[in-house]
PDB file of C-alpha atoms and ligand atoms in Angstrom:
ATOM      1  CA  MET A 174       5.973  -7.954 -29.791  1.00  0.00           C
ATOM      2  CA  THR A 175       8.407  -9.695 -27.725  1.00  0.00           C
ATOM      3  CA  PRO A 176       7.271 -10.486 -23.962  1.00  0.00           C
ATOM      4  CA  ASP A 177      10.565  -8.587 -23.072  1.00  0.00           C
ATOM      5  CA  SER A 178       9.380  -5.229 -24.689  1.00  0.00           C
ATOM      6  CA  LEU A 179       5.534  -5.757 -23.428  1.00  0.00           C
ATOM      7  CA  ALA A 180       6.989  -6.052 -19.998  1.00  0.00           C
ATOM      8  CA  SER A 181       9.224  -2.997 -20.312  1.00  0.00           C
ATOM      9  CA  SER A 182       6.469  -1.111 -21.563  1.00  0.00           C
ATOM     10  CA  PRO A 183       4.685   1.903 -19.747  1.00  0.00           C
ATOM     11  CA  ARG A 184       1.838   0.576 -17.227  1.00  0.00           C
ATOM     12  CA  LEU A 185      -0.809   2.900 -16.255  1.00  0.00           C
ATOM     13  CA  TYR A 186      -3.348   2.800 -13.768  1.00  0.00           C
ATOM     14  CA  VAL A 187      -6.958   3.952 -15.348  1.00  0.00           C
ATOM     15  CA  THR A 188     -10.146   4.064 -13.458  1.00  0.00           C
ATOM     16  CA  ALA A 189     -12.300   3.420 -16.295  1.00  0.00           C
ATOM     17  CA  PRO A 190     -13.331  -0.295 -17.237  1.00  0.00           C
ATOM     18  CA  ILE A 191     -11.039  -1.522 -19.721  1.00  0.00           C
ATOM     19  CA  VAL A 192     -12.998  -3.331 -22.660  1.00  0.00           C
ATOM     20  CA  SER A 193     -11.263  -4.642 -25.993  1.00  0.00           C
ATOM     21  CA  GLY A 194     -11.191  -2.374 -28.619  1.00  0.00           C
ATOM     22  CA  ALA A 195     -12.161   0.775 -26.834  1.00  0.00           C
ATOM     23  CA  GLU A 196     -10.452   4.091 -26.990  1.00  0.00           C
ATOM     24  CA  MET A 197      -9.599   5.136 -23.696  1.00  0.00           C
ATOM     25  CA  ALA A 198      -9.026   8.426 -22.573  1.00  0.00           C
ATOM     26  CA  VAL A 199      -5.914   8.889 -20.315  1.00  0.00           C
ATOM     27  CA  THR A 200      -5.519  12.310 -17.550  1.00  0.00           C
ATOM     28  CA  ASP A 201      -2.999  14.952 -18.499  1.00  0.00           C
ATOM     29  CA  ALA A 202      -0.522  13.889 -16.366  1.00  0.00           C
ATOM     30  CA  GLN A 203      -0.625  10.451 -17.910  1.00  0.00           C
ATOM     31  CA  SER A 204      -0.462  12.256 -21.632  1.00  0.00           C
ATOM     32  CA  HIS A 205       2.579  13.904 -20.373  1.00  0.00           C
ATOM     33  CA  TYR A 206       4.518  10.851 -18.849  1.00  0.00           C
ATOM     34  CA  LEU A 207       3.480   9.000 -21.850  1.00  0.00           C
ATOM     35  CA  LEU A 208       4.685  11.788 -24.851  1.00  0.00           C
ATOM     36  CA  ALA A 209       6.972  14.017 -22.732  1.00  0.00           C
ATOM     37  CA  VAL A 210       8.799  11.847 -20.351  1.00  0.00           C
ATOM     38  CA  MET A 211       8.871   8.344 -22.176  1.00  0.00           C
ATOM     39  CA  ARG A 212       8.709   9.953 -25.638  1.00  0.00           C
ATOM     40  CA  CYS A 213       5.553   7.393 -26.869  1.00  0.00           C
ATOM     41  CA  VAL A 214       4.975   7.794 -30.424  1.00  0.00           C
ATOM     42  CA  ALA A 215       1.585   6.561 -32.431  1.00  0.00           C
ATOM     43  CA  GLY A 216       1.422   2.687 -31.619  1.00  0.00           C
ATOM     44  CA  ASP A 217       3.675   2.662 -29.118  1.00  0.00           C
ATOM     45  CA  VAL A 218       2.644  -0.357 -26.507  1.00  0.00           C
ATOM     46  CA  VAL A 219       1.313   0.409 -22.978  1.00  0.00           C
ATOM     47  CA  ARG A 220       0.000  -1.996 -20.452  1.00  0.00           C
ATOM     48  CA  VAL A 221      -3.134  -0.589 -18.484  1.00  0.00           C
ATOM     49  CA  PHE A 222      -5.268  -1.970 -15.037  1.00  0.00           C
ATOM     50  CA  ASN A 223      -7.845  -0.789 -13.255  1.00  0.00           C
ATOM     51  CA  GLY A 224      -7.961  -2.922 -10.245  1.00  0.00           C
ATOM     52  CA  ARG A 225     -11.070  -4.603 -11.778  1.00  0.00           C
ATOM     53  CA  ASP A 226     -10.141  -6.365 -14.917  1.00  0.00           C
ATOM     54  CA  GLY A 227      -6.677  -7.783 -15.062  1.00  0.00           C
ATOM     55  CA  GLU A 228      -3.740  -6.165 -17.276  1.00  0.00           C
ATOM     56  CA  TRP A 229      -4.278  -5.325 -20.760  1.00  0.00           C
ATOM     57  CA  ARG A 230      -1.938  -4.326 -23.959  1.00  0.00           C
ATOM     58  CA  ALA A 231      -2.792  -1.291 -25.264  1.00  0.00           C
ATOM     59  CA  ARG A 232      -1.516   1.487 -27.773  1.00  0.00           C
ATOM     60  CA  VAL A 233      -0.839   5.295 -27.885  1.00  0.00           C
ATOM     61  CA  ALA A 234      -2.956   7.364 -30.292  1.00  0.00           C
ATOM     62  CA  PRO A 235      -1.306  10.773 -29.611  1.00  0.00           C
ATOM     63  CA  GLN A 236      -4.113  13.635 -30.007  1.00  0.00           C
ATOM     64  CA  GLY A 237      -1.892  16.696 -31.044  1.00  0.00           C
ATOM     65  CA  LYS A 238       1.179  17.413 -29.174  1.00  0.00           C
ATOM     66  CA  ARG A 239      -0.333  17.584 -25.733  1.00  0.00           C
ATOM     67  CA  ARG A 240      -2.578  14.591 -25.224  1.00  0.00           C
ATOM     68  CA  ALA A 241      -3.119  11.304 -25.879  1.00  0.00           C
ATOM     69  CA  THR A 242      -5.766   8.266 -26.063  1.00  0.00           C
ATOM     70  CA  LEU A 243      -5.087   4.506 -25.407  1.00  0.00           C
ATOM     71  CA  ARG A 244      -6.735   2.243 -28.104  1.00  0.00           C
ATOM     72  CA  VAL A 245      -7.071  -0.983 -26.078  1.00  0.00           C
ATOM     73  CA  GLU A 246      -6.365  -4.484 -27.577  1.00  0.00           C
ATOM     74  CA  ALA A 247      -6.041  -7.548 -25.531  1.00  0.00           C
ATOM     75  CA  GLN A 248      -6.052  -8.588 -21.795  1.00  0.00           C
ATOM     76  CA  GLN A 249      -2.673  -9.705 -21.244  1.00  0.00           C
ATOM     77  CA  GLN A 250      -3.317 -11.077 -17.271  1.00  0.00           C
ATOM     78  CA  PRO A 251      -6.731 -12.077 -15.664  1.00  0.00           C
ATOM     79  CA  GLN A 252      -7.603 -10.057 -12.147  1.00  0.00           C
ATOM     80  CA  ILE A 253      -6.667 -12.396  -9.619  1.00  0.00           C
ATOM     81  CA  PRO A 254      -7.590 -11.242  -5.813  1.00  0.00           C
ATOM     82  CA  GLU A 255      -4.232  -9.813  -4.222  1.00  0.00           C
ATOM     83  CA  PRO A 256      -4.864  -9.886  -0.452  1.00  0.00           C
ATOM     84  CA  GLY A 257      -2.745  -8.252   1.669  1.00  0.00           C
ATOM     85  CA  PRO A 258      -2.266  -6.835   5.273  1.00  0.00           C
ATOM     86  CA  TRP A 259      -3.575  -3.316   6.428  1.00  0.00           C
ATOM     87  CA  LEU A 260      -1.045  -0.684   8.042  1.00  0.00           C
ATOM     88  CA  LEU A 261      -2.449   1.463  10.886  1.00  0.00           C
ATOM     89  CA  PHE A 262       0.322   4.290  10.652  1.00  0.00           C
ATOM     90  CA  ALA A 263       0.023   7.433  12.641  1.00  0.00           C
ATOM     91  CA  PRO A 264       0.489  10.444   9.867  1.00  0.00           C
ATOM     92  CA  LEU A 265       3.841  11.917   9.344  1.00  0.00           C
ATOM     93  CA  LYS A 266       5.939  14.494   7.886  1.00  0.00           C
ATOM     94  CA  SER A 267       5.944  14.132   3.985  1.00  0.00           C
ATOM     95  CA  ALA A 268       9.155  13.385   3.971  1.00  0.00           C
ATOM     96  CA  ARG A 269       8.995  10.462   5.889  1.00  0.00           C
ATOM     97  CA  LEU A 270       5.260   9.427   4.977  1.00  0.00           C
ATOM     98  CA  ASP A 271       5.506   9.645   1.475  1.00  0.00           C
ATOM     99  CA  PRO A 272       8.188   6.962   1.346  1.00  0.00           C
ATOM    100  CA  LEU A 273       6.062   4.871   3.832  1.00  0.00           C
ATOM    101  CA  VAL A 274       3.122   4.968   1.289  1.00  0.00           C
ATOM    102  CA  GLU A 275       5.439   4.185  -1.951  1.00  0.00           C
ATOM    103  CA  LYS A 276       7.243   1.395  -0.035  1.00  0.00           C
ATOM    104  CA  ALA A 277       3.891  -0.299   1.852  1.00  0.00           C
ATOM    105  CA  THR A 278       2.554  -0.393  -1.844  1.00  0.00           C
ATOM    106  CA  GLU A 279       5.400  -2.161  -3.105  1.00  0.00           C
ATOM    107  CA  LEU A 280       5.103  -5.082  -0.021  1.00  0.00           C
ATOM    108  CA  GLY A 281       1.749  -5.838  -0.864  1.00  0.00           C
ATOM    109  CA  VAL A 282      -0.402  -3.594   1.390  1.00  0.00           C
ATOM    110  CA  ALA A 283      -3.979  -3.800   0.912  1.00  0.00           C
ATOM    111  CA  ARG A 284      -5.538  -0.983   3.051  1.00  0.00           C
ATOM    112  CA  LEU A 285      -3.634   2.173   4.657  1.00  0.00           C
ATOM    113  CA  MET A 286      -5.622   3.748   7.602  1.00  0.00           C
ATOM    114  CA  PRO A 287      -4.282   6.687   9.183  1.00  0.00           C
ATOM    115  CA  VAL A 288      -4.925   6.989  12.816  1.00  0.00           C
ATOM    116  CA  ILE A 289      -4.733   9.940  15.176  1.00  0.00           C
ATOM    117  CA  THR A 290      -3.044   8.974  18.618  1.00  0.00           C
ATOM    118  CA  HIS A 291      -2.002  10.683  21.357  1.00  0.00           C
ATOM    119  CA  ARG A 292       1.332  12.029  20.591  1.00  0.00           C
ATOM    120  CA  THR A 293       0.578  12.326  16.407  1.00  0.00           C
ATOM    121  CA  VAL A 294       1.892  15.979  15.647  1.00  0.00           C
ATOM    122  CA  VAL A 295       1.111  15.400  11.961  1.00  0.00           C
ATOM    123  CA  THR A 296      -2.985  15.865  11.428  1.00  0.00           C
ATOM    124  CA  ARG A 297      -3.555  16.803   8.150  1.00  0.00           C
ATOM    125  CA  VAL A 298      -3.218  14.023   5.599  1.00  0.00           C
ATOM    126  CA  ASN A 299      -3.424  15.038   2.009  1.00  0.00           C
ATOM    127  CA  LEU A 300      -5.148  11.697   0.840  1.00  0.00           C
ATOM    128  CA  GLN A 301      -5.311  12.740  -2.877  1.00  0.00           C
ATOM    129  CA  ARG A 302      -1.334  12.990  -2.711  1.00  0.00           C
ATOM    130  CA  LEU A 303      -1.031   9.540  -0.796  1.00  0.00           C
ATOM    131  CA  ALA A 304      -3.320   8.057  -3.525  1.00  0.00           C
ATOM    132  CA  ALA A 305      -1.205   9.398  -6.301  1.00  0.00           C
ATOM    133  CA  ILE A 306       1.969   8.075  -4.653  1.00  0.00           C
ATOM    134  CA  SER A 307       0.477   4.797  -4.016  1.00  0.00           C
ATOM    135  CA  ILE A 308      -0.958   4.497  -7.981  1.00  0.00           C
ATOM    136  CA  GLU A 309       2.608   5.340  -9.236  1.00  0.00           C
ATOM    137  CA  ALA A 310       4.072   2.643  -6.934  1.00  0.00           C
ATOM    138  CA  ALA A 311       1.599   0.012  -8.167  1.00  0.00           C
ATOM    139  CA  GLU A 312       2.145   0.588 -11.716  1.00  0.00           C
ATOM    140  CA  GLN A 313       5.693   0.321 -11.586  1.00  0.00           C
ATOM    141  CA  CYS A 314       5.536  -2.945  -9.245  1.00  0.00           C
ATOM    142  CA  GLU A 315       3.130  -4.580 -10.995  1.00  0.00           C
ATOM    143  CA  ARG A 316       0.448  -4.862  -8.651  1.00  0.00           C
ATOM    144  CA  LEU A 317      -2.957  -5.180 -10.102  1.00  0.00           C
ATOM    145  CA  THR A 318      -4.832  -3.391  -7.282  1.00  0.00           C
ATOM    146  CA  VAL A 319      -3.779  -0.316  -5.673  1.00  0.00           C
ATOM    147  CA  PRO A 320      -4.364  -0.187  -1.805  1.00  0.00           C
ATOM    148  CA  GLN A 321      -7.549   1.520  -0.386  1.00  0.00           C
ATOM    149  CA  ILE A 322      -6.524   4.614   1.845  1.00  0.00           C
ATOM    150  CA  ASP A 323      -9.021   5.533   4.590  1.00  0.00           C
ATOM    151  CA  ALA A 324      -9.749   8.825   5.829  1.00  0.00           C
ATOM    152  CA  PRO A 325      -7.689   9.665   9.106  1.00  0.00           C
ATOM    153  CA  ARG A 326      -9.431   8.482  12.270  1.00  0.00           C
ATOM    154  CA  SER A 327      -8.511   8.261  15.623  1.00  0.00           C
ATOM    155  CA  LEU A 328      -7.102   5.431  17.110  1.00  0.00           C
ATOM    156  CA  ALA A 329      -9.673   5.040  20.070  1.00  0.00           C
ATOM    157  CA  ASP A 330     -12.308   5.213  17.632  1.00  0.00           C
ATOM    158  CA  VAL A 331     -10.609   2.425  15.250  1.00  0.00           C
ATOM    159  CA  LEU A 332     -10.216   0.217  18.146  1.00  0.00           C
ATOM    160  CA  GLN A 333     -13.574   0.746  19.257  1.00  0.00           C
ATOM    161  CA  ASP A 334     -14.899  -0.271  15.796  1.00  0.00           C
ATOM    162  CA  TRP A 335     -12.619  -3.054  14.857  1.00  0.00           C
ATOM    163  CA  PRO A 336     -14.974  -5.321  13.182  1.00  0.00           C
ATOM    164  CA  SER A 337     -14.983  -9.194  14.445  1.00  0.00           C
ATOM    165  CA  ALA A 338     -14.249 -10.527  10.793  1.00  0.00           C
ATOM    166  CA  ALA A 339     -11.174  -8.316  10.391  1.00  0.00           C
ATOM    167  CA  PRO A 340      -7.770  -9.580  10.740  1.00  0.00           C
ATOM    168  CA  ALA A 341      -5.543  -9.988  13.686  1.00  0.00           C
ATOM    169  CA  LEU A 342      -3.797  -6.766  14.760  1.00  0.00           C
ATOM    170  CA  TYR A 343      -0.423  -7.039  15.621  1.00  0.00           C
ATOM    171  CA  PHE A 344       1.193  -3.845  17.476  1.00  0.00           C
ATOM    172  CA  CYS A 345       4.409  -2.885  16.682  1.00  0.00           C
ATOM    173  CA  ASP A 346       5.318  -2.133  20.483  1.00  0.00           C
ATOM    174  CA  GLU A 347       8.859  -0.495  20.825  1.00  0.00           C
ATOM    175  CA  ALA A 348       8.216  -1.186  24.612  1.00  0.00           C
ATOM    176  CA  ALA A 349      10.079  -4.551  24.292  1.00  0.00           C
ATOM    177  CA  VAL A 350      13.363  -2.794  23.669  1.00  0.00           C
ATOM    178  CA  ARG A 351      12.909  -1.570  27.283  1.00  0.00           C
ATOM    179  CA  GLY A 352      12.356  -4.880  28.522  1.00  0.00           C
ATOM    180  CA  GLY A 353       8.550  -4.581  28.175  1.00  0.00           C
ATOM    181  CA  HIS A 354       7.181  -8.233  26.881  1.00  0.00           C
ATOM    182  CA  ALA A 355       6.550  -8.918  23.152  1.00  0.00           C
ATOM    183  CA  VAL A 356       6.450 -11.533  20.739  1.00  0.00           C
ATOM    184  CA  PRO A 357       9.353 -11.444  17.731  1.00  0.00           C
ATOM    185  CA  ILE A 358       7.377 -10.695  14.951  1.00  0.00           C
ATOM    186  CA  ILE A 359       8.098 -13.463  12.688  1.00  0.00           C
ATOM    187  CA  ARG A 360       7.205 -16.063  15.410  1.00  0.00           C
ATOM    188  CA  ALA A 361       3.838 -14.349  15.970  1.00  0.00           C
ATOM    189  CA  LEU A 362       3.473 -14.147  12.093  1.00  0.00           C
ATOM    190  CA  ASP A 363       4.217 -18.177  11.596  1.00  0.00           C
ATOM    191  CA  ASP A 364       0.788 -18.752  14.020  1.00  0.00           C
ATOM    192  CA  ALA A 365      -1.111 -16.432  11.653  1.00  0.00           C
ATOM    193  CA  ARG A 366      -3.196 -17.806   8.918  1.00  0.00           C
ATOM    194  CA  ASP A 367      -5.177 -14.873   7.425  1.00  0.00           C
ATOM    195  CA  PRO A 368      -4.251 -11.412   6.395  1.00  0.00           C
ATOM    196  CA  ALA A 369      -2.726  -9.110   9.008  1.00  0.00           C
ATOM    197  CA  ALA A 370      -2.896  -6.104  10.172  1.00  0.00           C
ATOM    198  CA  PHE A 371      -0.080  -3.907  11.830  1.00  0.00           C
ATOM    199  CA  LEU A 372      -0.217  -0.665  13.742  1.00  0.00           C
ATOM    200  CA  VAL A 373       3.017   1.724  14.083  1.00  0.00           C
ATOM    201  CA  GLY A 374       3.369   4.553  16.162  1.00  0.00           C
ATOM    202  CA  PRO A 375       4.375   7.817  15.449  1.00  0.00           C
ATOM    203  CA  GLU A 376       7.752   9.603  16.129  1.00  0.00           C
ATOM    204  CA  GLY A 377       6.965  10.071  19.786  1.00  0.00           C
ATOM    205  CA  GLY A 378       5.650   6.808  20.249  1.00  0.00           C
ATOM    206  CA  PHE A 379       2.347   5.350  22.024  1.00  0.00           C
ATOM    207  CA  ASP A 380       1.682   7.120  25.088  1.00  0.00           C
ATOM    208  CA  PRO A 381       1.273   4.784  28.421  1.00  0.00           C
ATOM    209  CA  ALA A 382      -2.320   4.606  28.407  1.00  0.00           C
ATOM    210  CA  GLU A 383      -2.844   4.133  24.726  1.00  0.00           C
ATOM    211  CA  GLN A 384      -0.511   1.351  24.987  1.00  0.00           C
ATOM    212  CA  ASN A 385      -2.422  -0.276  27.584  1.00  0.00           C
ATOM    213  CA  THR A 386      -5.440   0.514  25.573  1.00  0.00           C
ATOM    214  CA  ILE A 387      -3.850  -1.142  22.754  1.00  0.00           C
ATOM    215  CA  ARG A 388      -2.557  -4.219  24.538  1.00  0.00           C
ATOM    216  CA  ALA A 389      -6.216  -4.899  26.705  1.00  0.00           C
ATOM    217  CA  CYS A 390      -7.945  -5.336  22.672  1.00  0.00           C
ATOM    218  CA  SER A 391      -8.980  -9.095  22.564  1.00  0.00           C
ATOM    219  CA  PHE A 392      -7.625  -8.598  18.597  1.00  0.00           C
ATOM    220  CA  THR A 393      -4.048  -7.487  19.646  1.00  0.00           C
ATOM    221  CA  THR A 394      -0.747  -8.932  19.430  1.00  0.00           C
ATOM    222  CA  SER A 395       2.285  -7.166  20.880  1.00  0.00           C
ATOM    223  CA  VAL A 396       5.464  -7.845  18.414  1.00  0.00           C
ATOM    224  CA  THR A 397       9.105  -6.669  18.548  1.00  0.00           C
ATOM    225  CA  LEU A 398      10.611  -5.896  15.228  1.00  0.00           C
ATOM    226  CA  GLY A 399      14.060  -6.119  17.202  1.00  0.00           C
ATOM    227  CA  PRO A 400      16.729  -4.755  19.882  1.00  0.00           C
ATOM    228  CA  ARG A 401      16.406  -1.238  18.525  1.00  0.00           C
ATOM    229  CA  ILE A 402      14.232   1.482  18.263  1.00  0.00           C
ATOM    230  CA  LEU A 403      13.296   1.976  14.775  1.00  0.00           C
ATOM    231  CA  ARG A 404      12.003   5.454  12.757  1.00  0.00           C
ATOM    232  CA  ALA A 405       8.038   4.754  12.346  1.00  0.00           C
ATOM    233  CA  GLU A 406       8.354   4.639   8.457  1.00  0.00           C
ATOM    234  CA  THR A 407      11.095   1.785   9.375  1.00  0.00           C
ATOM    235  CA  ALA A 408       9.008   0.294  11.364  1.00  0.00           C
ATOM    236  CA  ALA A 409       6.327   0.096   8.935  1.00  0.00           C
ATOM    237  CA  ILE A 410       8.897  -1.333   6.307  1.00  0.00           C
ATOM    238  CA  ALA A 411      10.138  -3.846   8.288  1.00  0.00           C
ATOM    239  CA  ALA A 412       6.813  -5.254   9.953  1.00  0.00           C
ATOM    240  CA  LEU A 413       5.724  -5.461   6.108  1.00  0.00           C
ATOM    241  CA  SER A 414       8.602  -7.145   5.025  1.00  0.00           C
ATOM    242  CA  CYS A 415       8.287  -9.617   7.712  1.00  0.00           C
ATOM    243  CA  TRP A 416       4.578 -10.296   6.377  1.00  0.00           C
ATOM    244  CA  GLN A 417       5.689 -10.690   3.127  1.00  0.00           C
ATOM    245  CA  GLY A 418       8.402 -13.393   3.710  1.00  0.00           C
ATOM    246  CA  VAL A 419       6.363 -15.393   5.497  1.00  0.00           C
ATOM    247  CA  PHE A 420       3.517 -15.372   3.814  1.00  0.00           C
ATOM    248  CA  SER A 421       5.126 -15.862   0.404  1.00  0.00           C
ATOM    249  CA  ARG A 422       7.108 -18.990   1.885  1.00  0.00           C
ATOM    250  CA  GLN A 423       4.194 -20.353   3.228  1.00  0.00           C
ATOM    251  CA  GLY A 424       2.105 -19.826   0.377  1.00  0.00           C
ATOM    252  CA  VAL A 425      -1.163 -19.460   3.110  1.00  0.00           C
ATOM    253  CA  VAL A 426      -2.355 -15.827   2.174  1.00  0.00           C
ATOM    254  CA  SER A 427      -6.180 -16.396   2.057  1.00  0.00           C
ATOM    255  CA  ALA A 428      -8.541 -13.842   0.136  1.00  0.00           C
ATOM    256  CA  LYS A 429     -10.921 -12.465   2.446  1.00  0.00           C
TER     257      LYS A 429
HETATM  258  N1  SAH B  23      10.053   8.061  20.517  1.00  0.00           N
HETATM  259  C1  SAH B  23       9.684   6.477  20.769  1.00  0.00           C
HETATM  260  C2  SAH B  23       9.494   5.844  19.561  1.00  0.00           C
HETATM  261  C3  SAH B  23       8.817   5.517  18.487  1.00  0.00           C
HETATM  262  S1  SAH B  23       9.525   5.151  17.236  1.00  0.00           S
HETATM  263  C4  SAH B  23      10.213   5.925  21.690  1.00  0.00           C
HETATM  264  O1  SAH B  23      11.600   6.337  21.937  1.00  0.00           O
HETATM  265  O2  SAH B  23       9.870   5.363  22.679  1.00  0.00           O
HETATM  266  C5  SAH B  23       7.549   4.973  16.140  1.00  0.00           C
HETATM  267  C6  SAH B  23       6.883   3.675  16.169  1.00  0.00           C
HETATM  268  O3  SAH B  23       7.626   2.669  15.566  1.00  0.00           O
HETATM  269  C7  SAH B  23       6.779   3.051  17.454  1.00  0.00           C
HETATM  270  O4  SAH B  23       5.644   3.673  18.027  1.00  0.00           O
HETATM  271  C8  SAH B  23       6.370   1.817  17.322  1.00  0.00           C
HETATM  272  O5  SAH B  23       5.111   1.720  16.690  1.00  0.00           O
HETATM  273  C9  SAH B  23       7.465   1.095  16.159  1.00  0.00           C
HETATM  274  N2  SAH B  23       8.931   0.697  16.590  1.00  0.00           N
HETATM  275  C10 SAH B  23       9.642   1.280  16.429  1.00  0.00           C
HETATM  276  N3  SAH B  23      10.334   0.387  16.592  1.00  0.00           N
HETATM  277  C11 SAH B  23      10.150  -0.695  17.323  1.00  0.00           C
HETATM  278  C12 SAH B  23      10.706  -1.866  17.711  1.00  0.00           C
HETATM  279  N4  SAH B  23      11.863  -2.313  17.866  1.00  0.00           N
HETATM  280  N5  SAH B  23       9.780  -3.037  17.936  1.00  0.00           N
HETATM  281  C13 SAH B  23       8.373  -2.701  17.653  1.00  0.00           C
HETATM  282  N6  SAH B  23       8.013  -1.442  17.193  1.00  0.00           N
HETATM  283  C14 SAH B  23       8.735  -0.641  17.036  1.00  0.00           C
END
C-alpha cells in the first residue's frame, strides 16, 4: 500500500469507537457508497475517523451485494484538537444553506449555531440534513472532527447567555457599507488571540434595533468584509476564509 493509494482511498466518518482488529458496521448509505459508487471489493482500503480516535486504515469486507463491514487495521493519524471558529448564522433556504454548511466545514468551523433573527424568513432547520452535509465535507477535506451543530435559538437568547469564557464575537456588519463604523475584518483578527465567533445575518440583514443590541454587547466587535453587500452565505465564507488566513499564518490557534 503506497502513501498515494492510501491518500486516495475512501474516507468515512463513523460514530462507534475505532479499535484495532475490530469489525465495524457502516450505515446503509455508506455501504451503498463503498459498493455501488466506489465499486470497492473485498480487501480494498478505506480510512475511517470518528472525531475521537484519529484516522485508521481499514479494509472492506462485503457481506452480500448491498452490505459491507470494515476490518480495522492500524491507526494512520493520532487524534489532534482542531480548534476552529463558531459561526452564528440565520437559517437560509436550503439552496443557500447547504453550501454554507459545506464550505464552513471545509474552512474549519468548530460549531455551527443557527440563530433566529427578526428578519429570518426560514425558521425550520433540518439538523439531520445539515449534519449529513457537514460530515460529507469533513470526510472529503481530511478533517479529523466534524463540527458541532446546535439547535436553532433566538439571537436575543444566544447573546444574553453568551458565556464569559466564549470566544469574542465578530459581528459582520453590513452597515459599514453605508457609512457606519466597522473595523476591516483582517485588522480585527490580527489583534485576536483565541478562537473567534462570527455572526452573519439573514438575506434581509439585521433590523436597526437588533444592530444596536449586538453592538452594545461587550464581547462583540463590528467588522466589515469590504465595500459591497454580500449575500449571507458569501459573507460567512468570506469571514471564515479571513480567519483561516490570519490564523494559519500566525499559527496561534489555541485549543479551548
Ligand atoms: N439586505 C441587507 C444585506 C444583508 S446581507 C441590506 O441590504 O442591508 C446578509 C448578511 O451578510 C448581513 O446581515 C451581514 O451580516 C453580512 N454582510 C454582507 N455584506 C457585508 C459586508 N460588506 N460587511 C460585513 N458583513 C456583511
